[in-house]
Coordinates of C-alpha atoms in Angstrom, one line a residue:
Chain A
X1 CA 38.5 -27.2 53.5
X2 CA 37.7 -27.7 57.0
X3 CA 35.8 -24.7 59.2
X4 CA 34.7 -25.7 62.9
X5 CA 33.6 -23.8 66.1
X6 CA 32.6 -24.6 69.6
X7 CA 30.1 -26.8 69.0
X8 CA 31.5 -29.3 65.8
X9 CA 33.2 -29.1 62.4
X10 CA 32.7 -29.5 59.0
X11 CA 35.4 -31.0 56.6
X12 CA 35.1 -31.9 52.8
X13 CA 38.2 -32.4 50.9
X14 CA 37.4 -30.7 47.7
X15 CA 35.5 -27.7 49.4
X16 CA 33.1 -26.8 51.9
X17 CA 29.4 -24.8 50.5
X18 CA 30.0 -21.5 51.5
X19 CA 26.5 -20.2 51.0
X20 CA 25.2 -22.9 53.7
X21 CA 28.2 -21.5 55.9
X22 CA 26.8 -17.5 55.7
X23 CA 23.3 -18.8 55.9
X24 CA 24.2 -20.4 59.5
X25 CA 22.3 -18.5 62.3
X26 CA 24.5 -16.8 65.0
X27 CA 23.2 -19.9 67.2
X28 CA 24.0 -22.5 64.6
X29 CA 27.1 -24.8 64.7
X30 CA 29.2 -25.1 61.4
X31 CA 28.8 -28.9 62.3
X32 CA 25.3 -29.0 60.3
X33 CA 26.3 -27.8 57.4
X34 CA 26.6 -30.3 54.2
X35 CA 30.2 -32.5 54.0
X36 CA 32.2 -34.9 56.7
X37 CA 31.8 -33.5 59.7
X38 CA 30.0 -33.5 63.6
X39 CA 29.0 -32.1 66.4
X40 CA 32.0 -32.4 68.9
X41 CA 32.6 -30.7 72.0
X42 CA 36.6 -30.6 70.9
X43 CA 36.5 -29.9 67.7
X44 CA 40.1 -28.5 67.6
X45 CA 40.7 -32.3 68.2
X46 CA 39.0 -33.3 65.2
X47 CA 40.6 -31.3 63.2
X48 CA 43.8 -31.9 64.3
X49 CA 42.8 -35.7 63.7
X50 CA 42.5 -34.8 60.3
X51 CA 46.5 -34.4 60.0
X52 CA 48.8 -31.8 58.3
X53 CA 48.5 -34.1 55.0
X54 CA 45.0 -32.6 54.3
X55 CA 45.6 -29.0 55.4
X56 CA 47.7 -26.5 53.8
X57 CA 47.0 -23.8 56.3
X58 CA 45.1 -23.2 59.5
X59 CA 43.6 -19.8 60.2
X60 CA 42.7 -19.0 63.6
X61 CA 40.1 -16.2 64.2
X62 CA 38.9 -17.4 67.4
X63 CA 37.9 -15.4 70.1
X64 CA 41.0 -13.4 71.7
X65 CA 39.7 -14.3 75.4
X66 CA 41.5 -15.3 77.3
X67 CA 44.9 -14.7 76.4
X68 CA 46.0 -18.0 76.5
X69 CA 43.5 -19.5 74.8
X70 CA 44.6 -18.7 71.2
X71 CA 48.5 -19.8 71.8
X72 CA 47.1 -22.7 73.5
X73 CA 45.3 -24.0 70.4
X74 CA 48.6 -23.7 68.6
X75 CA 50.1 -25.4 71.5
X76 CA 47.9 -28.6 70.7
X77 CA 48.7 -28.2 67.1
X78 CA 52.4 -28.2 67.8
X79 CA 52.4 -31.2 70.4
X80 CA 50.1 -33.5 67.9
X81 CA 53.4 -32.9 65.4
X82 CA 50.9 -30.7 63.0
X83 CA 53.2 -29.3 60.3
X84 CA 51.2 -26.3 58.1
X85 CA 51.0 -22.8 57.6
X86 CA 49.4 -20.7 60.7
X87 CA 48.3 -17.3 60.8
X88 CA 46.1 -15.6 63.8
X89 CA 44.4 -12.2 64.1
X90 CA 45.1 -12.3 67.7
X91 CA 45.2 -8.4 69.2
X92 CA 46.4 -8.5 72.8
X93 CA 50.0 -7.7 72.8
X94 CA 49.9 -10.3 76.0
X95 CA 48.5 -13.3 74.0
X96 CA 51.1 -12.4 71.4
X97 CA 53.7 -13.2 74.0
X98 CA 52.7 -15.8 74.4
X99 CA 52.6 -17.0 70.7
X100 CA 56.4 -16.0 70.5
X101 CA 57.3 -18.4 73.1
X102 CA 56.3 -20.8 71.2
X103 CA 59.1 -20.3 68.2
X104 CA 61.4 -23.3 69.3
X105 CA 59.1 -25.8 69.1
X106 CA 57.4 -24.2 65.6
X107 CA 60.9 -24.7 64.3
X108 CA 61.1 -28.5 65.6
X109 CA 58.0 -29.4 63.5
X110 CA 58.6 -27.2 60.6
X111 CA 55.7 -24.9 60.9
X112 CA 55.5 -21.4 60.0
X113 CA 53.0 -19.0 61.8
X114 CA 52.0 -15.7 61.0
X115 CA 50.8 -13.5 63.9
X116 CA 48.9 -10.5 64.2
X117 CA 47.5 -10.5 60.7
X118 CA 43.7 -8.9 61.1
X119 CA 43.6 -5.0 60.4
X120 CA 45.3 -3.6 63.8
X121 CA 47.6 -5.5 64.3
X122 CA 47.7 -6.2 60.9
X123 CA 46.9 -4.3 57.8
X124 CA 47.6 -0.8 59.6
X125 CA 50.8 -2.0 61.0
X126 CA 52.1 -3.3 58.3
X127 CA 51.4 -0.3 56.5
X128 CA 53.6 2.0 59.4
X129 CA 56.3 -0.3 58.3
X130 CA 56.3 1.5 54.7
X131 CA 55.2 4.5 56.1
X132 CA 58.6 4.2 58.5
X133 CA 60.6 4.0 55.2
X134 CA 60.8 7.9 54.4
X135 CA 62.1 8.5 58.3
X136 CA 65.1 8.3 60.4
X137 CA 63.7 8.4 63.2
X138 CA 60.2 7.8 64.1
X139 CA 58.2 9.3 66.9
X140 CA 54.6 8.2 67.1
X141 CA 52.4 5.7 65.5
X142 CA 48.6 6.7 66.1
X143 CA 46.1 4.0 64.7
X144 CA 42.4 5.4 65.3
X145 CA 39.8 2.6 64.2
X146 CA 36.1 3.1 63.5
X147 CA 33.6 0.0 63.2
X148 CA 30.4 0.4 62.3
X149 CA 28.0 -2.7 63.2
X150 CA 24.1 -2.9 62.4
X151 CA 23.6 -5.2 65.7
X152 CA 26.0 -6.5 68.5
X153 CA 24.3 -9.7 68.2
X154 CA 26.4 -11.4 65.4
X155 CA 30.0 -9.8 67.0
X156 CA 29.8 -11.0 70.8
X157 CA 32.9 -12.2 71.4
X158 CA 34.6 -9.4 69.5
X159 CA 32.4 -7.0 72.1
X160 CA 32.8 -8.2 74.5
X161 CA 37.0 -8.0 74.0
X162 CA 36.6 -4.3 73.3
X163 CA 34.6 -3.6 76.6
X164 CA 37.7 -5.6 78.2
X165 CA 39.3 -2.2 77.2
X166 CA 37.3 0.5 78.9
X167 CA 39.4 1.5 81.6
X168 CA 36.9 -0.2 84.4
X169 CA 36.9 -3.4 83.1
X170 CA 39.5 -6.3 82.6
X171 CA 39.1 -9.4 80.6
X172 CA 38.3 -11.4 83.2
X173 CA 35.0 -9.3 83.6
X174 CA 34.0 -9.1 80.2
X175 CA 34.2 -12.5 79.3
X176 CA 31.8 -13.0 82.6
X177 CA 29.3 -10.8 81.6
X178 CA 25.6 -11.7 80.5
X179 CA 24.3 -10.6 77.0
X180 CA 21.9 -8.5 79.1
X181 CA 24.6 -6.9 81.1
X182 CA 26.3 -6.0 77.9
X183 CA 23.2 -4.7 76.6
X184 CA 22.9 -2.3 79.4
X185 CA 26.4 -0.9 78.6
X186 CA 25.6 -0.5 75.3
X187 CA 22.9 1.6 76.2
X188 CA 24.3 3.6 78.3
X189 CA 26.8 4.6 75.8
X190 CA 24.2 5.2 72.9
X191 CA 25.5 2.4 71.4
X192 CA 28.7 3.5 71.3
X193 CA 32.2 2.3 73.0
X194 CA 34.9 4.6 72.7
X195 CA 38.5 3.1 73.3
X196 CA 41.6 4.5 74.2
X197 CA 45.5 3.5 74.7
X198 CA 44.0 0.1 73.6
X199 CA 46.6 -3.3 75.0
X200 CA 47.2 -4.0 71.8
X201 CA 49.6 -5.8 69.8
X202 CA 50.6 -3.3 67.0
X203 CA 53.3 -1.9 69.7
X204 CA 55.4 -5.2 70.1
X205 CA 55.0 -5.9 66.5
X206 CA 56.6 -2.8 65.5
X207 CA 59.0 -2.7 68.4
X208 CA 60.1 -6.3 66.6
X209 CA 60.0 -4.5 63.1
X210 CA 62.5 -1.9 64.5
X211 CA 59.7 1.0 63.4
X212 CA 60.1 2.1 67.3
X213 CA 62.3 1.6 69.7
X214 CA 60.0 1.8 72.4
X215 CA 56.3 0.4 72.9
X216 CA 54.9 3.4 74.4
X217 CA 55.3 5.4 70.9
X218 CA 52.8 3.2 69.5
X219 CA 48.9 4.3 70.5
X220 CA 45.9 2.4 69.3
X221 CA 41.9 3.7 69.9
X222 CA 38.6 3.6 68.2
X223 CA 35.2 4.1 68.0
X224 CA 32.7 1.2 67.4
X225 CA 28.8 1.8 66.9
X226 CA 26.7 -1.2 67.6
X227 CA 24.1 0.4 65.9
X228 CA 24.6 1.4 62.8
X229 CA 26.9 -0.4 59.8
X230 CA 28.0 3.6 59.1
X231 CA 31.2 3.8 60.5
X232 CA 31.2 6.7 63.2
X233 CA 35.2 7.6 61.9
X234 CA 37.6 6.6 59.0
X235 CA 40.0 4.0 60.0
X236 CA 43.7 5.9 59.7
X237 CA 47.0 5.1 60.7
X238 CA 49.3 8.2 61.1
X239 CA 53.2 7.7 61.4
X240 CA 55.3 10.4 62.4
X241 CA 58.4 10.9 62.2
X242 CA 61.7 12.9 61.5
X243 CA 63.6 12.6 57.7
X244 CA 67.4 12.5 57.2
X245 CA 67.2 16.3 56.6
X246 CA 65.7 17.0 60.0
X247 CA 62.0 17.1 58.8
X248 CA 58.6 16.4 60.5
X249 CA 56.1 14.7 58.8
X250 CA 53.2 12.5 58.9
X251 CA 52.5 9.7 56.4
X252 CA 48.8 8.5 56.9
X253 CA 47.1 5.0 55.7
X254 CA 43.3 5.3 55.6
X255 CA 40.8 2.9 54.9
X256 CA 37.6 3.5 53.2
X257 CA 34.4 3.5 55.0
X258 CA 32.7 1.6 53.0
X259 CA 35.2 -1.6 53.9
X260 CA 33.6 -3.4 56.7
X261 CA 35.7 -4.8 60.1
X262 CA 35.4 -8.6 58.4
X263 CA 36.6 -7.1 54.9
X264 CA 39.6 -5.3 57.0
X265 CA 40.7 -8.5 58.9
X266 CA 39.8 -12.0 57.0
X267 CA 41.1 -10.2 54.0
X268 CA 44.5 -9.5 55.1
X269 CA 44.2 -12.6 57.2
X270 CA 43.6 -14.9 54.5
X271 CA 46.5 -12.8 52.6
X272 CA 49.1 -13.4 55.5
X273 CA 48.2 -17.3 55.5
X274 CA 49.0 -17.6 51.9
X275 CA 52.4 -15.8 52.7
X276 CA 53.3 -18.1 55.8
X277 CA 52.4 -20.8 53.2
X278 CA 55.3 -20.1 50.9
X279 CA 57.6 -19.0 54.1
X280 CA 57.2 -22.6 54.9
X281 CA 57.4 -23.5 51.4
X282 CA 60.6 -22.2 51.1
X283 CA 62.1 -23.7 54.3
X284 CA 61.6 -20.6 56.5
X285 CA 59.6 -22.2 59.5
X286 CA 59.2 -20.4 63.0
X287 CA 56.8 -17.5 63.8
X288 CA 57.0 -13.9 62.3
X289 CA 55.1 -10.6 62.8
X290 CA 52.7 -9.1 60.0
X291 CA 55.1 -6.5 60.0
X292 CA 57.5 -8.7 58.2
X293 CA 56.3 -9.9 55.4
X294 CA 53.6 -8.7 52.4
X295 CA 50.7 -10.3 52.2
X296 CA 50.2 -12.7 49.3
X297 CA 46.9 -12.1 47.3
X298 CA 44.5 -14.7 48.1
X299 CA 42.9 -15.4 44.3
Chain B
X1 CA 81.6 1.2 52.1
X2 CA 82.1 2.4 48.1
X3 CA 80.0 4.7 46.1
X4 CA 80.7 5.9 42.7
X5 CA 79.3 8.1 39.9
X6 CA 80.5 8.5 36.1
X7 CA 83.7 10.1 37.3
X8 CA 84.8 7.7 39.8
X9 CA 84.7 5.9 42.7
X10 CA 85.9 6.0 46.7
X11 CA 86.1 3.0 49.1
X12 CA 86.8 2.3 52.5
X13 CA 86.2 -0.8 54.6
X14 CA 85.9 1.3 57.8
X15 CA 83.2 3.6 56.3
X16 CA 83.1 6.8 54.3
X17 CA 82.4 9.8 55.8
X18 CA 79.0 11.0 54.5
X19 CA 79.6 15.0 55.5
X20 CA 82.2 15.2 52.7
X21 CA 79.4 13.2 50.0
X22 CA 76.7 15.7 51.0
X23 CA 79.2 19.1 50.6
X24 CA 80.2 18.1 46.9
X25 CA 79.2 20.1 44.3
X26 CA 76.9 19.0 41.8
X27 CA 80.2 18.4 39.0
X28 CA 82.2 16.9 41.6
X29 CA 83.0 13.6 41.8
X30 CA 82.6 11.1 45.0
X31 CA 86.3 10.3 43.6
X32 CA 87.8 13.2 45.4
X33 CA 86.6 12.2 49.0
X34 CA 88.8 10.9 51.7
X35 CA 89.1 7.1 50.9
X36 CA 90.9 4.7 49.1
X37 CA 89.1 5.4 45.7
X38 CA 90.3 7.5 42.4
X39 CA 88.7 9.1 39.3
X40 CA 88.0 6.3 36.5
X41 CA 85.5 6.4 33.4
X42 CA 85.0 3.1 33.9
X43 CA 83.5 3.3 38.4
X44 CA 81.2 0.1 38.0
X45 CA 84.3 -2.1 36.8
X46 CA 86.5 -0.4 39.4
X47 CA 83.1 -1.3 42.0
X48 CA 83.3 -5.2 40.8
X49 CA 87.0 -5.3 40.6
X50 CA 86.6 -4.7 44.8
X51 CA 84.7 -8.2 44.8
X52 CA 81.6 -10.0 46.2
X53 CA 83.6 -10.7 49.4
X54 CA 83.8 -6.8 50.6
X55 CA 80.0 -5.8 49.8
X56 CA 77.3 -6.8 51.7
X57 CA 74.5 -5.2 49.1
X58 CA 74.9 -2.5 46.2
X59 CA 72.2 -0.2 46.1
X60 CA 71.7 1.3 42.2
X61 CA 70.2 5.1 42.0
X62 CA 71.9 5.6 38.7
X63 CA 69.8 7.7 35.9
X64 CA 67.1 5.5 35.1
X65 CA 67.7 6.6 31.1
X66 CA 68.5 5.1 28.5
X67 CA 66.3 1.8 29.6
X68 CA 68.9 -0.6 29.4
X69 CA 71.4 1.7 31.4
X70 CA 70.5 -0.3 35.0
X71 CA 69.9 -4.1 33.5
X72 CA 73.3 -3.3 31.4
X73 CA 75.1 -2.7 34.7
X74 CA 73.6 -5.9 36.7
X75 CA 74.8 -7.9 34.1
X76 CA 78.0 -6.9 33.9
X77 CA 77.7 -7.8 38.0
X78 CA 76.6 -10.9 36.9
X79 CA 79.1 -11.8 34.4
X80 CA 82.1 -11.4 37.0
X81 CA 80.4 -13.4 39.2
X82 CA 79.6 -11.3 42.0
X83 CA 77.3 -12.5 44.8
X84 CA 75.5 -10.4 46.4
X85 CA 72.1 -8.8 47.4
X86 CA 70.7 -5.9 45.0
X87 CA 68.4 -3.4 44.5
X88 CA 67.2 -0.7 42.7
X89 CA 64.7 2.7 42.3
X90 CA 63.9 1.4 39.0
X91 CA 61.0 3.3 37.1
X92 CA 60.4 2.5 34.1
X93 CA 57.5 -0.5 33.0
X94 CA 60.3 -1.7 29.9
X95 CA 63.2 -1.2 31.7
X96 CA 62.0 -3.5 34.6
X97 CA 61.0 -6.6 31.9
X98 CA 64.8 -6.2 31.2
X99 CA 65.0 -6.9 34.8
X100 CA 63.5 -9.4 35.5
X101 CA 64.5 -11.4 32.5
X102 CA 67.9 -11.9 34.3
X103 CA 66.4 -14.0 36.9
X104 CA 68.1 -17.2 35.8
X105 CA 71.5 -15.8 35.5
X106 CA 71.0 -14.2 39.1
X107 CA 69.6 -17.5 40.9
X108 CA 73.0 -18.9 39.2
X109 CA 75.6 -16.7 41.2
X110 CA 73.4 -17.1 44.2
X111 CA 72.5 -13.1 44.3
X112 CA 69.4 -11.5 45.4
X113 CA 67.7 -8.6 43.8
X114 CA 64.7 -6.4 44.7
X115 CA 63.2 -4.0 42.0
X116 CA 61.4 -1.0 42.2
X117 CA 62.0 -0.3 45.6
X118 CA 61.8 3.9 45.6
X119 CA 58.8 5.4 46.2
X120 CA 56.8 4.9 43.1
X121 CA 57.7 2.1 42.3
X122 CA 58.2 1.0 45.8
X123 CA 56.7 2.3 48.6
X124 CA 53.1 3.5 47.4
X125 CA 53.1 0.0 45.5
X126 CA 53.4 -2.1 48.5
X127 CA 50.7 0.1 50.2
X128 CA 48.8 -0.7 47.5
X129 CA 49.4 -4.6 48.3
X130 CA 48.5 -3.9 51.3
X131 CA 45.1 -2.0 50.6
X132 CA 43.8 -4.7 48.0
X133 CA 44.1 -7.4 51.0
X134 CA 40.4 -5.6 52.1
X135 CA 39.0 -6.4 48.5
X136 CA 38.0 -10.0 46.4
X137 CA 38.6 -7.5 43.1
X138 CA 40.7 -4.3 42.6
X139 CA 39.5 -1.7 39.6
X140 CA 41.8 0.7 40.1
X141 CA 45.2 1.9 41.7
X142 CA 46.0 5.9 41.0
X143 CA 49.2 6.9 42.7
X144 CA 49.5 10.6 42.1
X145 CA 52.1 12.1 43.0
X146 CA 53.8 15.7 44.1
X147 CA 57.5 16.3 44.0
X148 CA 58.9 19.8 44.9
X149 CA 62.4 21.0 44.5
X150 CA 64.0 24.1 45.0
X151 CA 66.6 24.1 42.0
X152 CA 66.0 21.7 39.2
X153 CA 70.4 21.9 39.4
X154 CA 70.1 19.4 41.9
X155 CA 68.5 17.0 39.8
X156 CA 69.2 17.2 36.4
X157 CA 68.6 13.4 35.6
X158 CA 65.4 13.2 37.5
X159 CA 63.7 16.1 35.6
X160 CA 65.3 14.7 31.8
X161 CA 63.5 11.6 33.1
X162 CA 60.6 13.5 34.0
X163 CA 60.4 15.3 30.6
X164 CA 60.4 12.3 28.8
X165 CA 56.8 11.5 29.9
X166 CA 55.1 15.0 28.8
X167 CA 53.4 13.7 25.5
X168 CA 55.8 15.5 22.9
X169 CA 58.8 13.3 24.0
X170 CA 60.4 10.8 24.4
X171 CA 63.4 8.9 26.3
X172 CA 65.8 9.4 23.5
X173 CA 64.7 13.3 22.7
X174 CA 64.6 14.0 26.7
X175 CA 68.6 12.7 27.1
X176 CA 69.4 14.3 24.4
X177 CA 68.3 17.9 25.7
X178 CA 70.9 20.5 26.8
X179 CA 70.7 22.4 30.0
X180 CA 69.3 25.2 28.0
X181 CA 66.8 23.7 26.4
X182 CA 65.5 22.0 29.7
X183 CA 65.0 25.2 31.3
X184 CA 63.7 27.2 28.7
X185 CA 60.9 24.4 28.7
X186 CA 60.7 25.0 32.8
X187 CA 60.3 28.6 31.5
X188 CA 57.3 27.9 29.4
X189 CA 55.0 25.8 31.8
X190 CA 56.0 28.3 35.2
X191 CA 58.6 25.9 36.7
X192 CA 56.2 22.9 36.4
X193 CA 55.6 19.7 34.9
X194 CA 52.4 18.2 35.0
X195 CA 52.4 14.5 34.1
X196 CA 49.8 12.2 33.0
X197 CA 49.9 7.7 32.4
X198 CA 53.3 7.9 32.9
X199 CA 55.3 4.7 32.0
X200 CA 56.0 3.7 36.0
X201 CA 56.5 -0.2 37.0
X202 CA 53.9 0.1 39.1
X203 CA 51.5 -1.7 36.8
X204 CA 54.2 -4.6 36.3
X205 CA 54.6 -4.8 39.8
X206 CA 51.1 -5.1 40.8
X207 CA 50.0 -7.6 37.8
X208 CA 52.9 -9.7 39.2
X209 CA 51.4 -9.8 42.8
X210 CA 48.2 -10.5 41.5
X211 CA 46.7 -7.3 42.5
X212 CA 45.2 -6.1 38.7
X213 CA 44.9 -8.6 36.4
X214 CA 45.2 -5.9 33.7
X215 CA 47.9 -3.3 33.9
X216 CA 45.6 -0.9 32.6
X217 CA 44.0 -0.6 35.9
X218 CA 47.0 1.2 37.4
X219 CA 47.9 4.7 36.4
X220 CA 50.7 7.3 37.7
X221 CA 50.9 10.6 37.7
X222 CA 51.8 14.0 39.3
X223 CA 53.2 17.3 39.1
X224 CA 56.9 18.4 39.9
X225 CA 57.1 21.8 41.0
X226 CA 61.3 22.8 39.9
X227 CA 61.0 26.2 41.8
X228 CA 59.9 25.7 44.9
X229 CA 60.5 22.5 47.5
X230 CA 56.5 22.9 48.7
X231 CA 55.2 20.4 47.0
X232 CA 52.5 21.1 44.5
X233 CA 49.8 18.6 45.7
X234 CA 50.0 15.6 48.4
X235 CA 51.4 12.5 47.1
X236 CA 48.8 9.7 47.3
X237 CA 47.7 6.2 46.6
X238 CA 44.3 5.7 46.1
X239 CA 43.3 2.0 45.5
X240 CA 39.3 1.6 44.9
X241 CA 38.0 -2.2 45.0
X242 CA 34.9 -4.4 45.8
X243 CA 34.5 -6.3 49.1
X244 CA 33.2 -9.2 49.8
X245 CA 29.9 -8.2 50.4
X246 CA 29.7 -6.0 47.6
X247 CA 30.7 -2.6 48.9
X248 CA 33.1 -0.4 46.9
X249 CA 35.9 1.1 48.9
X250 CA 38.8 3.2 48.6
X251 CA 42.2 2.6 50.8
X252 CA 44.6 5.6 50.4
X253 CA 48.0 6.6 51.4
X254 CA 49.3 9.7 51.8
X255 CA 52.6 10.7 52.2
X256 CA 53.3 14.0 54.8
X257 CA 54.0 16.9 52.2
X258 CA 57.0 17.9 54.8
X259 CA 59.1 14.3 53.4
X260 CA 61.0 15.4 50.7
X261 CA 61.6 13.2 47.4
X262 CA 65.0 11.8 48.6
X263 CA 63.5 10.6 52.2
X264 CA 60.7 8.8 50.1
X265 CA 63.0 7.4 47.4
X266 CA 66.2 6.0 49.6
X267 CA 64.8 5.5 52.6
X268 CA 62.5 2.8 51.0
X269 CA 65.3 0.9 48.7
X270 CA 67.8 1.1 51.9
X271 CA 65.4 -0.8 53.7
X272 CA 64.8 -3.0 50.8
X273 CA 68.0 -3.4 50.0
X274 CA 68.5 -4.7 53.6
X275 CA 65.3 -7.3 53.0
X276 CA 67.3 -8.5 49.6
X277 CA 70.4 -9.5 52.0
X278 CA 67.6 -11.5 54.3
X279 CA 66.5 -13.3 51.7
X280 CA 70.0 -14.3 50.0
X281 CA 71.3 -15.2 53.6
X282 CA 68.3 -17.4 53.8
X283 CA 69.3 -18.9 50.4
X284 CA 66.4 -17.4 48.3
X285 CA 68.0 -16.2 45.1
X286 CA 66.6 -14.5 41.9
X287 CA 64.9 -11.3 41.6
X288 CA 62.1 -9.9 43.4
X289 CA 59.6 -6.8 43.4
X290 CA 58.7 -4.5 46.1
X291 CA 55.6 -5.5 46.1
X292 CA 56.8 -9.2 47.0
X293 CA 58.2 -8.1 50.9
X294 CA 58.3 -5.3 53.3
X295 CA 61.2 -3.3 53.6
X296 CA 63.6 -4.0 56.8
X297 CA 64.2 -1.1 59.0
X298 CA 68.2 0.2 58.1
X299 CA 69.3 1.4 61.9

């Protein structure tokens, strides 16, 4: 098990302490916890230095900002001849792009990556594919989130990407902006940022699933609190569509409130990795969408 | 394209023409449309006899009584060799074991089979997979389910099946039943059946993907309305579990009322049936469940 962050890693080859890594403070680098590791200003590099003998998979839940930053971590995966099981909970149907491009050389080193495997893109998308089962046509995928967190403070990087969606703002600003600027929004708001037609990626995976056969059928939006762990709505994807008897309906996936934003997305995450595990297993390298495959269960 | 029933079969390599299937009475046979086909007692033989080398998957809807009715007719697919991808709207727990106790003799002529690929099981099993990726333990899975039809005519092997899960009967005492009988019972409970721990593979199918590690934890049931194509309640999935963090949560998924029972059932094992031929062309053999991989879109 290895686990690292901006500031080091940690490695131990039969398991890393996972109470010492939830008692970490926000602050705190995964580099101090107990097992071989350091503090390293590249710790990508050290973990690649490890080598694909000693890892199974890799999970990437860093940041989405910027774009390229996510497909260019694979990149340096890929050119250092790493050869695993990948999955990423990237969102911004931009970055994912970008992770498509990089199928050739995936192939040439016989690694298999999962993308899009958090809860939208992800669980919710996955589940329009079922949902697009019953239909013959399908005419609008709605996924309306709700995230309910007791304090900003331990989710600023995912924050700051959903202010990167309010329609004045780009990513370019968000990333730039002080804690104390994004405190001010926040207050502003009550607390609250409410997100619609959300650049996300849940309209290209489903596009490559066949569900739609065009991106613009696909909407994404949500509410997240900052201030409460309540959700402020159920998390529900609704597909409609027309049935081989000319029919309207709507199929709808919702998640319980009560399921919290990491539950949603390391869950299904961790699921998806296992899956691009035994895709790679089974000589099926390249990258897929987590509207291709069912996630395997992780215990 | 070929289809038969227990009168006969028709073929054509161009495609049959599916307004002539839908206008056939209900004791007609798919003999009498335009194609090179002819009546037979013996359709499946007649079906193999056209070999591996003309069909591209065979879909089985047949009655899912007596239990070894489907498994019978994959192994007589078997035994002449035929290669091929598979799949089924299998229901029954016992009938399925049958199933999947042919995997050896499948991986040997190189076929590919998916079970359990209707709606239930099928469609609200994979949701299932999907909602258990938010949870470290699942307690329960309740698909419940509404089916409403105008004219029980229309599906006089569905409701036989159907009867032989009210407490009083059984599989052998259902099939058995005359058309008289069967509607003098409709008579008695107002056009309804109500049905309660039915015997559905849903339970196999989830123990296999690891999602209960009891098959007690899954339980099916619903109410067929025989009078009326409203259906009686929603049809839904409910999956309760405990996160991470020690929350209990329920994921459901709920199917539009407006989708009738035919749009849920072959929509899914179409799509299915198109994810079986993905996975024999990429040389994975043997026999799968629907809880294993996401259905492929057909169009």
């Amino acid at each position: 098990m290895a686990i690292c962050d901006s500031q080091g890693y940690a490695y131990n080859s039969s398991g890393l302490d996972s109470s010492a890594i939830i008692s970490l403070k926000p602050d705190q680098s995964v580099a101090g916890i107990p097992g071989d590791g350091k503090a390293s200003s590249d710790s990508i590099a050290e973990i690649i230095k490890l080598g694909s003998s000693k890892i199974d998979g890799v999970l990437i839940t860093l940041p989405n900002l910027p774009n390229e930053f996510i497909p260019g971590i694979v990149e340096r995966f890929i050119t250092a001849g790493f050869e695993t099981a990948f999955c990423d909970a990237l969102k911004r149907t931009s970055a994912m792009e970008q992770m498509f491009a990089l199928t050739p050389q995936l192939k040439q080193v016989k690694s298999t990556y999962i993308t899009g495997a958090g809860a939208s893109p992800g669980l919710l998308t996955a589940a329009a594919v079922l949902a697009a089962q019953s239909f013959v046509e399908v005419q609008a995928v709605d996924i309306w989130w709700g995230v309910g967190i007791s304090s900003w403070e331990d989710y600023k990087a995912t924050v700051r990407e959903d202010i990167a969606h309010l329609p004045e703002y780009d990513v370019e600003k968000a990333t730039a902006m002080s804690d104390e600027e994004v405190e001010r929004l926040l207050e502003s708001r009550d607390g609250k940022l409410e997100l619609h037609n959300m650049e996300h990626a849940d309209d290209l995976l489903l596009e490559l699933a066949g569900v739609v056969d065009s991106r613009d059928k696909v909407r994404v939006g949500g509410i997240i609190d900052t201030r409460s762990s309540k959700k402020p709505v159920s998390t529900t994807m609704t597909l409609t569509g027309k049935t081989f008897d000319g029919k309207t309906s709507s199929h709808r996936f919702i998640l319980g409130d009560e399921a919290c934003m990491a539950a949603n997305v390391i869950g299904p995450a961790l699921g998806y990795l296992k899956r691009a595990r035994w895709l790679k297993d089974n000589g099926l390298y390249g990258i897929y969408g987590s509207t291709q495959f069912m996630p395997l269960m992780v215990s």
